[in-house]
PDB file of C-alpha atoms in Angstrom:
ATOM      1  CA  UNK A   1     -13.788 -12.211  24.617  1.00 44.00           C
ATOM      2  CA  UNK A   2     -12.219 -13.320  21.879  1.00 49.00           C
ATOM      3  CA  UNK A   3     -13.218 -15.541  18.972  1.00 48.00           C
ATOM      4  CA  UNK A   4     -11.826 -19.356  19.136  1.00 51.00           C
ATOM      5  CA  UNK A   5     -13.133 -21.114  16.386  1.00 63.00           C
ATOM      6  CA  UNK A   6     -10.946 -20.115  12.714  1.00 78.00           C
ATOM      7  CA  UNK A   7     -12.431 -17.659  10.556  1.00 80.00           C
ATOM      8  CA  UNK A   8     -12.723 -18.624   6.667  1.00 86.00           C
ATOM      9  CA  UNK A   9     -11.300 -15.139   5.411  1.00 87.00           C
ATOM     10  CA  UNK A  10     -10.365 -11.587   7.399  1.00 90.00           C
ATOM     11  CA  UNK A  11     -12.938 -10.049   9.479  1.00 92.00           C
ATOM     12  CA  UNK A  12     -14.330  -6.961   8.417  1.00 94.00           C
ATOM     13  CA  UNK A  13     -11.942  -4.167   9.900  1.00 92.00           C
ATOM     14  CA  UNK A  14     -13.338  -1.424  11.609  1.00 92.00           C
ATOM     15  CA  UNK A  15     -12.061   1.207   9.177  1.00 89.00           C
ATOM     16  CA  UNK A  16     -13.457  -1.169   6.375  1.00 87.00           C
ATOM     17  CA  UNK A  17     -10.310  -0.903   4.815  1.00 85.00           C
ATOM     18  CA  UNK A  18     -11.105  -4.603   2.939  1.00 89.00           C
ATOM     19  CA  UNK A  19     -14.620  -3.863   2.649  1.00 90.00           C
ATOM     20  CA  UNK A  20     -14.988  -4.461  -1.268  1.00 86.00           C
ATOM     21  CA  UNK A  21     -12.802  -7.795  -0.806  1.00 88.00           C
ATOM     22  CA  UNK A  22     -15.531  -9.042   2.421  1.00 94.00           C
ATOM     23  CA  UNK A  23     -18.436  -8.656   0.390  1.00 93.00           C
ATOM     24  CA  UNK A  24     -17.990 -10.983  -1.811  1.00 92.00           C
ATOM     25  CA  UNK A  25     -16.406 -13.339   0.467  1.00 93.00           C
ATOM     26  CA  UNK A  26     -19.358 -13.251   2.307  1.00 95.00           C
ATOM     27  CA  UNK A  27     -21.569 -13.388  -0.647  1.00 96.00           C
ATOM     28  CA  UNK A  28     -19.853 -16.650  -2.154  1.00 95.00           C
ATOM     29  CA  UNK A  29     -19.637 -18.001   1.234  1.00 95.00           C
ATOM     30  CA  UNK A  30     -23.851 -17.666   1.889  1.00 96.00           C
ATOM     31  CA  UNK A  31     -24.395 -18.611  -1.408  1.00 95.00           C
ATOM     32  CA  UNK A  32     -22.228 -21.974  -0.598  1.00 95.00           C
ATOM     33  CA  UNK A  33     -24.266 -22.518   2.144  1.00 95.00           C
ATOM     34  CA  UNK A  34     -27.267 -21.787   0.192  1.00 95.00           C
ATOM     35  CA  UNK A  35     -28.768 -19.010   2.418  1.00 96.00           C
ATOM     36  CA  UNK A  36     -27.802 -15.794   0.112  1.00 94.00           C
ATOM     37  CA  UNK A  37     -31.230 -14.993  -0.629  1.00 95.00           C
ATOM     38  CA  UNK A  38     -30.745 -13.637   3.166  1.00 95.00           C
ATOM     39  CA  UNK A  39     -28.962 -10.532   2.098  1.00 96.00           C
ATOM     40  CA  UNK A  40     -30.912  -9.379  -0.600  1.00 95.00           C
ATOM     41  CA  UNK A  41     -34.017  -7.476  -0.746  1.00 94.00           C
ATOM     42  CA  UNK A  42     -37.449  -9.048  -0.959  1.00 93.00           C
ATOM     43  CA  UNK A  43     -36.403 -12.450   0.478  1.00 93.00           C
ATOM     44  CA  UNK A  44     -38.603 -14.831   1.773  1.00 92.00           C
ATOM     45  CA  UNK A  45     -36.316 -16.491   3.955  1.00 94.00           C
ATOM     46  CA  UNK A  46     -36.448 -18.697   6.724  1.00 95.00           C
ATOM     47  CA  UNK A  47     -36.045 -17.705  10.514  1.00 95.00           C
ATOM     48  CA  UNK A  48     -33.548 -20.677  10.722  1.00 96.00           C
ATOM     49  CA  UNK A  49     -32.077 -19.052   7.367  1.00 96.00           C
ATOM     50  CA  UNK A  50     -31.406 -15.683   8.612  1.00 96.00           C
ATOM     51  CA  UNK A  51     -30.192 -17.237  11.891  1.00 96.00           C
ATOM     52  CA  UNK A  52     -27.674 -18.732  10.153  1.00 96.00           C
ATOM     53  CA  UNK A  53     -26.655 -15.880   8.032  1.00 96.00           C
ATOM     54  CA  UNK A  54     -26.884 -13.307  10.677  1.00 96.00           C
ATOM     55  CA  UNK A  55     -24.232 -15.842  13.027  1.00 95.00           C
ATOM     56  CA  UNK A  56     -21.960 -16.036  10.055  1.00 95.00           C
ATOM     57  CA  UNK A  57     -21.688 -12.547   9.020  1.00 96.00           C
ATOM     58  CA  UNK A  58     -21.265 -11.453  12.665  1.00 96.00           C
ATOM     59  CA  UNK A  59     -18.455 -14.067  13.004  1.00 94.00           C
ATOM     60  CA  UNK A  60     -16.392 -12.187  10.548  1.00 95.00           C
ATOM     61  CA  UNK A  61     -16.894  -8.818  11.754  1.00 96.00           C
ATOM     62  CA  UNK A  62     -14.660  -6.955  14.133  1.00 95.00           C
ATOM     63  CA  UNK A  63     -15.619  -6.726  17.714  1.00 95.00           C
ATOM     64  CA  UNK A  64     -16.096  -3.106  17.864  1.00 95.00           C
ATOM     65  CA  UNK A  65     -18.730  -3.091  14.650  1.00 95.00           C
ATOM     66  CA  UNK A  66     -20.532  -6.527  16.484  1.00 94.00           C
ATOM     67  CA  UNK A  67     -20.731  -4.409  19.442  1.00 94.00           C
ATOM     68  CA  UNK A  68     -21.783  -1.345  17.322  1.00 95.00           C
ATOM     69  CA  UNK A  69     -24.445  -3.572  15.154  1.00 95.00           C
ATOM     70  CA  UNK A  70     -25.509  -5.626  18.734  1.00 94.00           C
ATOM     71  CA  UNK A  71     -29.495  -4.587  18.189  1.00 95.00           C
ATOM     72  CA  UNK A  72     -29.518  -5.769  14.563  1.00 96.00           C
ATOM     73  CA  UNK A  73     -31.203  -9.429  14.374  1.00 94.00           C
ATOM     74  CA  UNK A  74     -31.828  -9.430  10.571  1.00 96.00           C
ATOM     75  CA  UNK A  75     -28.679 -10.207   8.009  1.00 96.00           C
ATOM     76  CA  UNK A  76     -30.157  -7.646   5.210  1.00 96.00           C
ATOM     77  CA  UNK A  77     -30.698  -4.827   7.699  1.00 96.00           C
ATOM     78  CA  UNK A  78     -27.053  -5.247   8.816  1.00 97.00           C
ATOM     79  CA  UNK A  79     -26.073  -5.941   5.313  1.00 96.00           C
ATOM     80  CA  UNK A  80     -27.635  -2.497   4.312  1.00 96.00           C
ATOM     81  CA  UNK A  81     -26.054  -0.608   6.822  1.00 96.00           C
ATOM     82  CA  UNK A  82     -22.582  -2.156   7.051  1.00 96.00           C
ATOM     83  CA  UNK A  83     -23.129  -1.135   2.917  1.00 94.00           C
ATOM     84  CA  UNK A  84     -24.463   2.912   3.538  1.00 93.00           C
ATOM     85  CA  UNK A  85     -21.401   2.936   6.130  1.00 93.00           C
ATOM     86  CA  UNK A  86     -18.423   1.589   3.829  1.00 91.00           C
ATOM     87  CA  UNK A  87     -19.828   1.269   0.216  1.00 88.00           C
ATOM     88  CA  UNK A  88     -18.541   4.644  -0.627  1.00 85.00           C
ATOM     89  CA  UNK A  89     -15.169   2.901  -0.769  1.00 78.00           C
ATOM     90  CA  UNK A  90     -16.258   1.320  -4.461  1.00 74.00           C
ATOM     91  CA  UNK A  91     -16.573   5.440  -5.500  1.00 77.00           C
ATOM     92  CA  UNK A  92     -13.293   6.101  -4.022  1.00 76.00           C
ATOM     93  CA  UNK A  93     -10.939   2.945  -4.665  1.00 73.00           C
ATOM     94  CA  UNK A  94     -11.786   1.807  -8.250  1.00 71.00           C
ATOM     95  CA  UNK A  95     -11.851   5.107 -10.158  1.00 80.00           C
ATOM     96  CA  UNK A  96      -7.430   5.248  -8.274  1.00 77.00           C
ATOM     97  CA  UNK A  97      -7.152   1.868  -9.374  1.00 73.00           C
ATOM     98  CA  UNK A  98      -7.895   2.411 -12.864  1.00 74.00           C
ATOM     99  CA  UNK A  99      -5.871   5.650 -13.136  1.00 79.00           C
ATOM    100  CA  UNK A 100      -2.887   3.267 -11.940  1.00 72.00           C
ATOM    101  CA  UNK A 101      -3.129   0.531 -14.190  1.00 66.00           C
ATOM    102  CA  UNK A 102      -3.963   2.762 -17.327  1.00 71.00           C
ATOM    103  CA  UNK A 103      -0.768   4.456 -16.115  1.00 73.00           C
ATOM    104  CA  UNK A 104       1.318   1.008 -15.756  1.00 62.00           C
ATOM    105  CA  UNK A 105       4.487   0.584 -17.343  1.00 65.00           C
ATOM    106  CA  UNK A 106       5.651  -2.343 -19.036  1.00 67.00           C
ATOM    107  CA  UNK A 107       8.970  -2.324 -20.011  1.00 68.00           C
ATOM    108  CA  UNK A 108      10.190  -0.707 -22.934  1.00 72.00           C
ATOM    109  CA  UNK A 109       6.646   0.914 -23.470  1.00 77.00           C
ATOM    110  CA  UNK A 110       5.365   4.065 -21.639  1.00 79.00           C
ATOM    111  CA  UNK A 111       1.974   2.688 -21.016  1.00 80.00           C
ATOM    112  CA  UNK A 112      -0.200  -0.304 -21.083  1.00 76.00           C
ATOM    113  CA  UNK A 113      -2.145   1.094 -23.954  1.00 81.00           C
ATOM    114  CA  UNK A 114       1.018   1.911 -25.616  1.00 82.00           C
ATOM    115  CA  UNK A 115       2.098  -2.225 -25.248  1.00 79.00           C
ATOM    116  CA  UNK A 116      -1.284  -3.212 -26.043  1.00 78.00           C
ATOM    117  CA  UNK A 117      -1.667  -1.781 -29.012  1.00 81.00           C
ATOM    118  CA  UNK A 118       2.257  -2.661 -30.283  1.00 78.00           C
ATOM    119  CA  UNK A 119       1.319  -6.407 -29.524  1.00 73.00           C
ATOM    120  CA  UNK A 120      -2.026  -6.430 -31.234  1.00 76.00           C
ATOM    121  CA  UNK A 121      -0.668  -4.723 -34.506  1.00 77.00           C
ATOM    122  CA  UNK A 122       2.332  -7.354 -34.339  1.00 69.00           C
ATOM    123  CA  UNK A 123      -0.693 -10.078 -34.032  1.00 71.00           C
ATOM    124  CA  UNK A 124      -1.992  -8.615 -37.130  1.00 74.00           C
ATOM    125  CA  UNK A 125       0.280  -8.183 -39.504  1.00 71.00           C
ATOM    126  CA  UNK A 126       2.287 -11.516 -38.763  1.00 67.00           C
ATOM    127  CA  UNK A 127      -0.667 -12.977 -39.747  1.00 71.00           C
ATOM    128  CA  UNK A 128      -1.342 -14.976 -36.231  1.00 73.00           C
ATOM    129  CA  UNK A 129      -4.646 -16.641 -36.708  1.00 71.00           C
ATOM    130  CA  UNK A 130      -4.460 -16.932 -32.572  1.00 76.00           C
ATOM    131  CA  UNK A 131      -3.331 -14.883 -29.929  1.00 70.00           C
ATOM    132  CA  UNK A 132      -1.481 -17.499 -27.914  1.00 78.00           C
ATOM    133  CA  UNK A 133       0.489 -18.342 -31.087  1.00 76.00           C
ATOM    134  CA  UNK A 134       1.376 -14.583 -31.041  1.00 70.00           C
ATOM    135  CA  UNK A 135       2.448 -15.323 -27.713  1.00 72.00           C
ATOM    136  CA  UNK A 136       4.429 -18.270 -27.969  1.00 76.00           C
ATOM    137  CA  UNK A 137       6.458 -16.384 -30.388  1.00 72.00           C
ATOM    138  CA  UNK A 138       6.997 -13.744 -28.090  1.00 68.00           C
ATOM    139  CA  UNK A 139       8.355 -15.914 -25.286  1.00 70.00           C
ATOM    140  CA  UNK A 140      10.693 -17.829 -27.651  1.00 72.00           C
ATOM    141  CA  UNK A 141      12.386 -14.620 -28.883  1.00 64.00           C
ATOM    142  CA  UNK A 142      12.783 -12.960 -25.734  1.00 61.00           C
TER     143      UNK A 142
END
């Protein structure tokens, strides 16, 4: 059976591939509807509250995990073990990602550090009292 009614962002895949970017949609999204204390530990939520959270969460998860979590009534106990399942990803993902950017290019310069620090010795001895000013300047000679 599938789900009719739209979802507000992606579901959470089963190979939680976009884990890191569906917590925090569905943190922001339970905070908007002011039932986030639901997901953290120690809360003295409502039943009605936890109802709530536990139908929206479930909403945007894929069918096989809502089948997989069917037993789980409470939004932190799911929240806790949809995190001990996937939150390894945080470990894994962020220390690649900053390898890459460190590594970036940017044009002429072999690394981002490399740029960085060319642009903020040009900011200081041009005497720039601000750094958009530094920037304008930029833009107009290029």
């Amino acid at each position: 059976m599938s789900n009719y009614t739209k979802l507000e962002f992606a579901a959470l895949d089963i190979s939680g591939r976009n884990y890191l970017s569906w917590i925090l949609d569905i943190e922001i999204h339970l905070d908007a509807m002011e039932i986030g204390e639901t997901i953290k530990t120690g809360n003295d939520a409502s039943l009605k509250d936890r109802a709530k959270a536990m139908i929206f969460i479930r909403h945007h998860l894929h069918e096989d995990l809502k089948s997989e979590y069917l037993m789980v009534k409470d939004p932190l106990t799911l929240w806790n073990n949809l995190k001990e399942r996937y939150g390894h990803q945080k470990a894994v993902i962020l220390p690649r990602a900053r390898y890459h950017w460190l590594n970036l290019r940017v044009q002429d310069y072999k690394y981002v550090n490399e740029y960085n620090s060319a642009l903020f010795k040009q900011y200081r001895e041009r005497g720039f009292e601000k750094y958009s000013d530094l920037i304008s300047c930029l833009m107009v000679a290029e």
